[in-house]
Amino acid sequence: MTLAELLPSIGCSTEPVLEEGLWPDGTHLSGSDLVIGGVPATRLAAQFGTPCQVLDEATVRNRAKAFVAALPEAEVVFAGKSLPCPEVYRWMASVGLSLDVSSAGELALARAAGFPAGRIVMHGNVKTGEDLKAALEYGVSRIVVDSFDEIAQLGALARHGQEVMIRVTPGVDAHTHAAVSTGVEDQKFGFSLASGAALEAVLRVVEQPSLRLVGLHCHIGSQVRHVASYEETVRRMVGLIASCGVRVEQLDLGGGFCAPYLPGESSFDLFGFAQRVRGTLSYECALHRVPVPRILIEPGRSIVANAGVTLYRVCAVKRGARTFVAVDGGMSDNPRPALYSAKYAVRLVGRGGKLRPVTVVGRHCEAGDVLAENVLLPADVHAGDVLAVPVTGAYHHALASNYNQVGRPPVVAVRDGLARPIVRRETEEDLLRRYV
Ligand SMILES: *Cc1c(COP(=O)(O)O)cnc(C)c1O
C-alpha cells in the first residue's frame, strides 16, 4: 500500500477508505457519498427505494472480456444461474461469451434475451423431461448429461446428432465450503472418474444413435482460490480422455473462480490460471498422445460478484451488549450468510461519524437473519441511514426469496452516470398473482 492510500485512513477515521478490490470498477467517494457507475448511492436509494441491488455494467463487461483475453483459444461460458437476467445475458452475448443454463426457466430468460442457441449449454444434476424438451426445442448446442437415467431419456427424446458432454466427478478437492464443493467423491453431481462410472457413461452415450459425444465436463466447486486444483483436474480429465478411446473435442473445466468478499482477500489469478492450465493441458495431451481438446470455462461469480452493491435503509437500532442495526432487507435478498456463513463488508453512505462495531441484521423472522457481524459504522447510526454492501452481484438476485412475503428488490444497472432498472421491484400484486 502506498502512503497516499494510507493517508486518508490516518487523517480521518470518520471516512474509511474504500476497500480495495471489493467495489465495482471506478467506484469512488464524493464527500461521504459513494459513486457507482457515475451515480451517487444516495440518489439511487432515493430514486429506486431500498433494498436495491445496483449492478455496474462496465464491471460486468470488463470482467467478461478479461476471461476472453486471458484464454482467447477457449470458449468462455457465463454461468447464467449466478445472475439470471435477460439484459445481463445480452451483455454476455455482445462480448462474445456463451451461456450456461440449468433449467427450462433459465433457458426461457435466454430466449427472451435472444441468446443464440448455438452458444447455450444446458446443465443440471436433475433435468426434468420439460427441461430437456425445452432445450431440444430451442436447439441448445450442448447438453451436459449427469446420470444414466438422463442419457437414456435424452437418447429417446433427441433428434439425430444432439451434442452431449458428460459431467465427470474428478475427485479433486477444491478446498472450499462443503455446500459448494462439487468435484469430490460421494456427492450428488456427475459420474465418478474413480469408480469407472464416467467411462461407462461414455459408452452409454456412444451407444445412443441420437446423441453425439463432443466433450467431457467437470466443475470442482465455487470460491476456488488455488490454480493447482484446476491443474490437477486437467491431469485427471486428460487421463480419462486417453482411456475412453473416442475423440473428445471439448474439455469443460467448469467455473468456481473466487471473488474477494472482504478487505484483503485477493482476486482470482486469472493470468496464472490461463498459463498453467494451457501448459498442463498440452503436456498431458502429448504424454497421453491425444489431440488437445478445446477448453471451455464457465465463470459466474468471478464476472458479476464485484459488480453488485446492495443498498439498504436502516429501520431500527437496538443498543445493548451488542448494537443491532436492522435494515429493510435480509435473508430474502441475501441468504448467503445463513447458507454458507458468508461474510460481508458494510459502509454507511451519505454521512460520516466516529466508527463503532455493530451487527447488521435483516427483517426476517429468523435469528440467523444476520447480514454482517462486527462491522464498523458511525456510532450514531440511526433509522433512515443508507447502508451499502459490496460484492452482491452473484447469487443474490438469483437466490432471493419471498420469505415473509417481502417483494424481491430491483436490479438497477448503472453506467456512465445513468441508472435504469433491469429487474423491477416485486410488488404485492406480483405476490398475489399466484394465490388461488
Ligand atoms: C454454478 C456453476 C458454475 C459457476 O460457478 P461460479 O462459482 O459462479 O463461477 C459453472 N459451472 C457449473 C456446472 C455450475 O454448476
PDB file of C-alpha atoms in Angstrom, residues 132-316:
ATOM      1  CA  LEU A 132     -34.808 -31.496 -21.778  1.00  0.00           C
ATOM      2  CA  LYS A 133     -37.703 -30.821 -24.172  1.00  0.00           C
ATOM      3  CA  ALA A 134     -37.235 -27.064 -23.834  1.00  0.00           C
ATOM      4  CA  ALA A 135     -33.513 -27.463 -24.546  1.00  0.00           C
ATOM      5  CA  LEU A 136     -34.159 -29.613 -27.629  1.00  0.00           C
ATOM      6  CA  GLU A 137     -36.883 -27.333 -28.882  1.00  0.00           C
ATOM      7  CA  TYR A 138     -34.691 -24.224 -28.692  1.00  0.00           C
ATOM      8  CA  GLY A 139     -31.819 -26.245 -30.133  1.00  0.00           C
ATOM      9  CA  VAL A 140     -29.239 -25.599 -27.422  1.00  0.00           C
ATOM     10  CA  SER A 141     -25.865 -26.592 -28.736  1.00  0.00           C
ATOM     11  CA  ARG A 142     -24.791 -28.922 -25.930  1.00  0.00           C
ATOM     12  CA  ILE A 143     -26.456 -30.763 -23.067  1.00  0.00           C
ATOM     13  CA  VAL A 144     -24.295 -31.932 -20.170  1.00  0.00           C
ATOM     14  CA  VAL A 145     -25.627 -35.300 -19.030  1.00  0.00           C
ATOM     15  CA  ASP A 146     -25.393 -36.138 -15.359  1.00  0.00           C
ATOM     16  CA  SER A 147     -26.904 -39.625 -14.869  1.00  0.00           C
ATOM     17  CA  PHE A 148     -27.538 -42.903 -16.705  1.00  0.00           C
ATOM     18  CA  ASP A 149     -31.274 -42.216 -16.493  1.00  0.00           C
ATOM     19  CA  GLU A 150     -30.761 -38.934 -18.257  1.00  0.00           C
ATOM     20  CA  ILE A 151     -28.649 -40.479 -21.029  1.00  0.00           C
ATOM     21  CA  ALA A 152     -31.486 -42.932 -21.761  1.00  0.00           C
ATOM     22  CA  GLN A 153     -34.181 -40.258 -21.552  1.00  0.00           C
ATOM     23  CA  LEU A 154     -32.304 -37.779 -23.722  1.00  0.00           C
ATOM     24  CA  GLY A 155     -31.404 -40.528 -26.180  1.00  0.00           C
ATOM     25  CA  ALA A 156     -35.120 -41.219 -26.644  1.00  0.00           C
ATOM     26  CA  LEU A 157     -36.160 -37.559 -26.927  1.00  0.00           C
ATOM     27  CA  ALA A 158     -33.363 -36.151 -29.076  1.00  0.00           C
ATOM     28  CA  ARG A 159     -33.260 -35.796 -32.787  1.00  0.00           C
ATOM     29  CA  HIS A 160     -30.216 -37.045 -34.615  1.00  0.00           C
ATOM     30  CA  GLY A 161     -26.853 -35.663 -33.605  1.00  0.00           C
ATOM     31  CA  GLN A 162     -27.644 -33.800 -30.378  1.00  0.00           C
ATOM     32  CA  GLU A 163     -24.279 -32.823 -28.956  1.00  0.00           C
ATOM     33  CA  VAL A 164     -23.626 -34.010 -25.451  1.00  0.00           C
ATOM     34  CA  MET A 165     -20.986 -33.582 -22.771  1.00  0.00           C
ATOM     35  CA  ILE A 166     -20.589 -35.855 -19.766  1.00  0.00           C
ATOM     36  CA  ARG A 167     -20.349 -34.397 -16.279  1.00  0.00           C
ATOM     37  CA  VAL A 168     -17.426 -36.093 -14.550  1.00  0.00           C
ATOM     38  CA  THR A 169     -16.560 -36.026 -10.861  1.00  0.00           C
ATOM     39  CA  PRO A 170     -12.779 -35.913 -10.978  1.00  0.00           C
ATOM     40  CA  GLY A 171     -12.278 -36.395  -7.229  1.00  0.00           C
ATOM     41  CA  VAL A 172     -10.421 -33.110  -6.803  1.00  0.00           C
ATOM     42  CA  ASP A 173     -10.897 -31.305  -3.508  1.00  0.00           C
ATOM     43  CA  ALA A 174     -11.146 -27.609  -4.293  1.00  0.00           C
ATOM     44  CA  HIS A 175     -10.716 -26.663  -0.590  1.00  0.00           C
ATOM     45  CA  THR A 176     -13.898 -24.654  -0.467  1.00  0.00           C
ATOM     46  CA  HIS A 177     -17.167 -24.682   1.548  1.00  0.00           C
ATOM     47  CA  ALA A 178     -18.813 -28.141   1.645  1.00  0.00           C
ATOM     48  CA  ALA A 179     -22.054 -26.712   0.236  1.00  0.00           C
ATOM     49  CA  VAL A 180     -20.244 -25.602  -2.931  1.00  0.00           C
ATOM     50  CA  SER A 181     -17.628 -28.348  -3.207  1.00  0.00           C
ATOM     51  CA  THR A 182     -18.836 -30.324  -6.191  1.00  0.00           C
ATOM     52  CA  GLY A 183     -15.804 -32.165  -7.516  1.00  0.00           C
ATOM     53  CA  VAL A 184     -15.129 -34.603  -4.678  1.00  0.00           C
ATOM     54  CA  GLU A 185     -16.326 -38.208  -4.497  1.00  0.00           C
ATOM     55  CA  ASP A 186     -19.552 -39.093  -2.699  1.00  0.00           C
ATOM     56  CA  GLN A 187     -21.773 -36.148  -3.625  1.00  0.00           C
ATOM     57  CA  LYS A 188     -24.686 -35.847  -5.993  1.00  0.00           C
ATOM     58  CA  PHE A 189     -23.039 -34.394  -9.102  1.00  0.00           C
ATOM     59  CA  GLY A 190     -21.762 -36.231 -12.140  1.00  0.00           C
ATOM     60  CA  PHE A 191     -20.200 -39.595 -12.897  1.00  0.00           C
ATOM     61  CA  SER A 192     -17.296 -40.677 -10.733  1.00  0.00           C
ATOM     62  CA  LEU A 193     -13.985 -40.952 -12.518  1.00  0.00           C
ATOM     63  CA  ALA A 194     -12.509 -43.225  -9.848  1.00  0.00           C
ATOM     64  CA  SER A 195     -15.358 -45.760  -9.844  1.00  0.00           C
ATOM     65  CA  GLY A 196     -15.380 -46.174 -13.620  1.00  0.00           C
ATOM     66  CA  ALA A 197     -18.878 -44.669 -13.925  1.00  0.00           C
ATOM     67  CA  ALA A 198     -17.528 -41.876 -16.160  1.00  0.00           C
ATOM     68  CA  LEU A 199     -16.091 -44.400 -18.640  1.00  0.00           C
ATOM     69  CA  GLU A 200     -19.349 -46.329 -18.560  1.00  0.00           C
ATOM     70  CA  ALA A 201     -21.220 -43.080 -19.318  1.00  0.00           C
ATOM     71  CA  VAL A 202     -19.018 -42.528 -22.379  1.00  0.00           C
ATOM     72  CA  LEU A 203     -20.014 -45.966 -23.686  1.00  0.00           C
ATOM     73  CA  ARG A 204     -23.697 -45.365 -22.989  1.00  0.00           C
ATOM     74  CA  VAL A 205     -23.703 -42.042 -24.849  1.00  0.00           C
ATOM     75  CA  VAL A 206     -21.847 -43.525 -27.799  1.00  0.00           C
ATOM     76  CA  GLU A 207     -24.472 -46.309 -27.975  1.00  0.00           C
ATOM     77  CA  GLN A 208     -27.297 -43.793 -28.385  1.00  0.00           C
ATOM     78  CA  PRO A 209     -27.746 -43.123 -32.112  1.00  0.00           C
ATOM     79  CA  SER A 210     -29.378 -39.740 -31.493  1.00  0.00           C
ATOM     80  CA  LEU A 211     -26.505 -38.408 -29.367  1.00  0.00           C
ATOM     81  CA  ARG A 212     -23.038 -37.262 -30.320  1.00  0.00           C
ATOM     82  CA  LEU A 213     -20.389 -37.103 -27.604  1.00  0.00           C
ATOM     83  CA  VAL A 214     -18.395 -33.885 -28.010  1.00  0.00           C
ATOM     84  CA  GLY A 215     -16.857 -33.345 -24.636  1.00  0.00           C
ATOM     85  CA  LEU A 216     -16.223 -34.040 -21.008  1.00  0.00           C
ATOM     86  CA  HIS A 217     -17.230 -31.609 -18.318  1.00  0.00           C
ATOM     87  CA  CYS A 218     -16.337 -31.069 -14.689  1.00  0.00           C
ATOM     88  CA  HIS A 219     -16.891 -28.338 -12.121  1.00  0.00           C
ATOM     89  CA  ILE A 220     -14.943 -28.739  -8.911  1.00  0.00           C
ATOM     90  CA  GLY A 221     -16.725 -26.131  -6.798  1.00  0.00           C
ATOM     91  CA  SER A 222     -17.120 -22.443  -6.137  1.00  0.00           C
ATOM     92  CA  GLN A 223     -14.877 -19.826  -4.487  1.00  0.00           C
ATOM     93  CA  VAL A 224     -11.846 -21.862  -5.601  1.00  0.00           C
ATOM     94  CA  ARG A 225      -8.623 -19.962  -4.825  1.00  0.00           C
ATOM     95  CA  HIS A 226      -5.941 -22.413  -5.877  1.00  0.00           C
ATOM     96  CA  VAL A 227      -4.965 -22.687  -9.524  1.00  0.00           C
ATOM     97  CA  ALA A 228      -3.356 -26.016  -8.569  1.00  0.00           C
ATOM     98  CA  SER A 229      -6.847 -27.518  -8.105  1.00  0.00           C
ATOM     99  CA  TYR A 230      -7.557 -26.845 -11.792  1.00  0.00           C
ATOM    100  CA  GLU A 231      -4.170 -28.208 -12.869  1.00  0.00           C
ATOM    101  CA  GLU A 232      -4.883 -31.449 -11.019  1.00  0.00           C
ATOM    102  CA  THR A 233      -8.320 -31.540 -12.644  1.00  0.00           C
ATOM    103  CA  VAL A 234      -6.775 -31.194 -16.121  1.00  0.00           C
ATOM    104  CA  ARG A 235      -4.374 -34.076 -15.385  1.00  0.00           C
ATOM    105  CA  ARG A 236      -7.178 -36.372 -14.315  1.00  0.00           C
ATOM    106  CA  MET A 237      -9.529 -35.393 -17.122  1.00  0.00           C
ATOM    107  CA  VAL A 238      -6.880 -35.896 -19.828  1.00  0.00           C
ATOM    108  CA  GLY A 239      -6.164 -39.299 -18.293  1.00  0.00           C
ATOM    109  CA  LEU A 240      -9.836 -40.114 -18.724  1.00  0.00           C
ATOM    110  CA  ILE A 241      -9.864 -38.816 -22.309  1.00  0.00           C
ATOM    111  CA  ALA A 242      -6.911 -41.079 -23.088  1.00  0.00           C
ATOM    112  CA  SER A 243      -8.635 -44.128 -21.637  1.00  0.00           C
ATOM    113  CA  CYS A 244     -12.045 -43.616 -23.210  1.00  0.00           C
ATOM    114  CA  GLY A 245     -10.963 -44.435 -26.736  1.00  0.00           C
ATOM    115  CA  VAL A 246     -13.178 -41.910 -28.537  1.00  0.00           C
ATOM    116  CA  ARG A 247     -12.301 -38.465 -29.826  1.00  0.00           C
ATOM    117  CA  VAL A 248     -13.094 -35.803 -27.214  1.00  0.00           C
ATOM    118  CA  GLU A 249     -13.200 -32.387 -28.858  1.00  0.00           C
ATOM    119  CA  GLN A 250     -14.048 -30.275 -25.828  1.00  0.00           C
ATOM    120  CA  LEU A 251     -12.901 -30.229 -22.223  1.00  0.00           C
ATOM    121  CA  ASP A 252     -15.065 -28.100 -19.966  1.00  0.00           C
ATOM    122  CA  LEU A 253     -13.301 -27.181 -16.719  1.00  0.00           C
ATOM    123  CA  GLY A 254     -16.354 -25.513 -15.174  1.00  0.00           C
ATOM    124  CA  GLY A 255     -16.252 -22.319 -13.150  1.00  0.00           C
ATOM    125  CA  GLY A 256     -15.710 -21.572  -9.487  1.00  0.00           C
ATOM    126  CA  PHE A 257     -13.046 -18.853  -9.758  1.00  0.00           C
ATOM    127  CA  CYS A 258     -13.048 -16.976  -6.472  1.00  0.00           C
ATOM    128  CA  ALA A 259     -14.103 -13.384  -5.907  1.00  0.00           C
ATOM    129  CA  PRO A 260     -12.941 -11.247  -2.960  1.00  0.00           C
ATOM    130  CA  TYR A 261     -15.683 -10.504  -0.409  1.00  0.00           C
ATOM    131  CA  LEU A 262     -13.690  -8.917   2.409  1.00  0.00           C
ATOM    132  CA  PRO A 263     -10.857  -6.383   2.571  1.00  0.00           C
ATOM    133  CA  GLY A 264      -7.509  -8.059   1.988  1.00  0.00           C
ATOM    134  CA  GLU A 265      -8.886 -11.004   0.027  1.00  0.00           C
ATOM    135  CA  SER A 266      -7.321 -11.349  -3.384  1.00  0.00           C
ATOM    136  CA  SER A 267      -8.976 -11.790  -6.751  1.00  0.00           C
ATOM    137  CA  PHE A 268      -8.560 -14.989  -8.737  1.00  0.00           C
ATOM    138  CA  ASP A 269      -5.216 -15.264 -10.514  1.00  0.00           C
ATOM    139  CA  LEU A 270      -6.725 -15.423 -13.981  1.00  0.00           C
ATOM    140  CA  PHE A 271      -3.442 -14.931 -15.822  1.00  0.00           C
ATOM    141  CA  GLY A 272      -1.726 -17.666 -13.773  1.00  0.00           C
ATOM    142  CA  PHE A 273      -4.713 -19.933 -14.342  1.00  0.00           C
ATOM    143  CA  ALA A 274      -4.572 -19.428 -18.114  1.00  0.00           C
ATOM    144  CA  GLN A 275      -0.826 -20.090 -18.283  1.00  0.00           C
ATOM    145  CA  ARG A 276      -0.796 -23.109 -16.043  1.00  0.00           C
ATOM    146  CA  VAL A 277      -3.915 -24.758 -17.447  1.00  0.00           C
ATOM    147  CA  ARG A 278      -2.679 -24.235 -21.009  1.00  0.00           C
ATOM    148  CA  GLY A 279       0.732 -25.683 -20.110  1.00  0.00           C
ATOM    149  CA  THR A 280      -0.641 -28.664 -18.210  1.00  0.00           C
ATOM    150  CA  LEU A 281      -3.143 -29.434 -20.947  1.00  0.00           C
ATOM    151  CA  SER A 282      -0.596 -29.525 -23.753  1.00  0.00           C
ATOM    152  CA  TYR A 283       1.876 -31.509 -21.631  1.00  0.00           C
ATOM    153  CA  GLU A 284      -0.672 -34.105 -20.561  1.00  0.00           C
ATOM    154  CA  CYS A 285      -2.134 -34.454 -24.066  1.00  0.00           C
ATOM    155  CA  ALA A 286       1.336 -35.010 -25.524  1.00  0.00           C
ATOM    156  CA  LEU A 287       2.109 -37.532 -22.774  1.00  0.00           C
ATOM    157  CA  HIS A 288      -1.088 -39.496 -23.476  1.00  0.00           C
ATOM    158  CA  ARG A 289      -0.879 -38.941 -27.253  1.00  0.00           C
ATOM    159  CA  VAL A 290      -4.347 -37.445 -27.575  1.00  0.00           C
ATOM    160  CA  PRO A 291      -5.292 -34.342 -29.583  1.00  0.00           C
ATOM    161  CA  VAL A 292      -5.585 -31.185 -27.462  1.00  0.00           C
ATOM    162  CA  PRO A 293      -9.301 -30.557 -26.852  1.00  0.00           C
ATOM    163  CA  ARG A 294     -10.806 -27.093 -26.913  1.00  0.00           C
ATOM    164  CA  ILE A 295     -11.101 -25.723 -23.388  1.00  0.00           C
ATOM    165  CA  LEU A 296     -14.363 -24.357 -22.028  1.00  0.00           C
ATOM    166  CA  ILE A 297     -14.605 -22.425 -18.785  1.00  0.00           C
ATOM    167  CA  GLU A 298     -17.780 -21.361 -17.011  1.00  0.00           C
ATOM    168  CA  PRO A 299     -17.225 -18.332 -14.774  1.00  0.00           C
ATOM    169  CA  GLY A 300     -20.226 -16.937 -12.923  1.00  0.00           C
ATOM    170  CA  ARG A 301     -19.334 -15.325  -9.619  1.00  0.00           C
ATOM    171  CA  SER A 302     -15.952 -14.004 -10.771  1.00  0.00           C
ATOM    172  CA  ILE A 303     -17.654 -11.955 -13.507  1.00  0.00           C
ATOM    173  CA  VAL A 304     -20.608 -10.475 -11.650  1.00  0.00           C
ATOM    174  CA  ALA A 305     -19.994 -10.636  -7.871  1.00  0.00           C
ATOM    175  CA  ASN A 306     -17.918  -7.473  -7.511  1.00  0.00           C
ATOM    176  CA  ALA A 307     -20.126  -5.581  -9.978  1.00  0.00           C
ATOM    177  CA  GLY A 308     -23.001  -5.581  -7.465  1.00  0.00           C
ATOM    178  CA  VAL A 309     -23.741  -3.393  -4.447  1.00  0.00           C
ATOM    179  CA  THR A 310     -26.890  -3.682  -2.341  1.00  0.00           C
ATOM    180  CA  LEU A 311     -28.323  -0.557  -0.717  1.00  0.00           C
ATOM    181  CA  TYR A 312     -30.438  -0.905   2.414  1.00  0.00           C
ATOM    182  CA  ARG A 313     -32.118   1.597   4.677  1.00  0.00           C
ATOM    183  CA  VAL A 314     -31.701   1.345   8.437  1.00  0.00           C
ATOM    184  CA  CYS A 315     -35.100   0.825  10.082  1.00  0.00           C
ATOM    185  CA  ALA A 316     -34.170   0.383  13.740  1.00  0.00           C
TER     186      ALA A 316
END
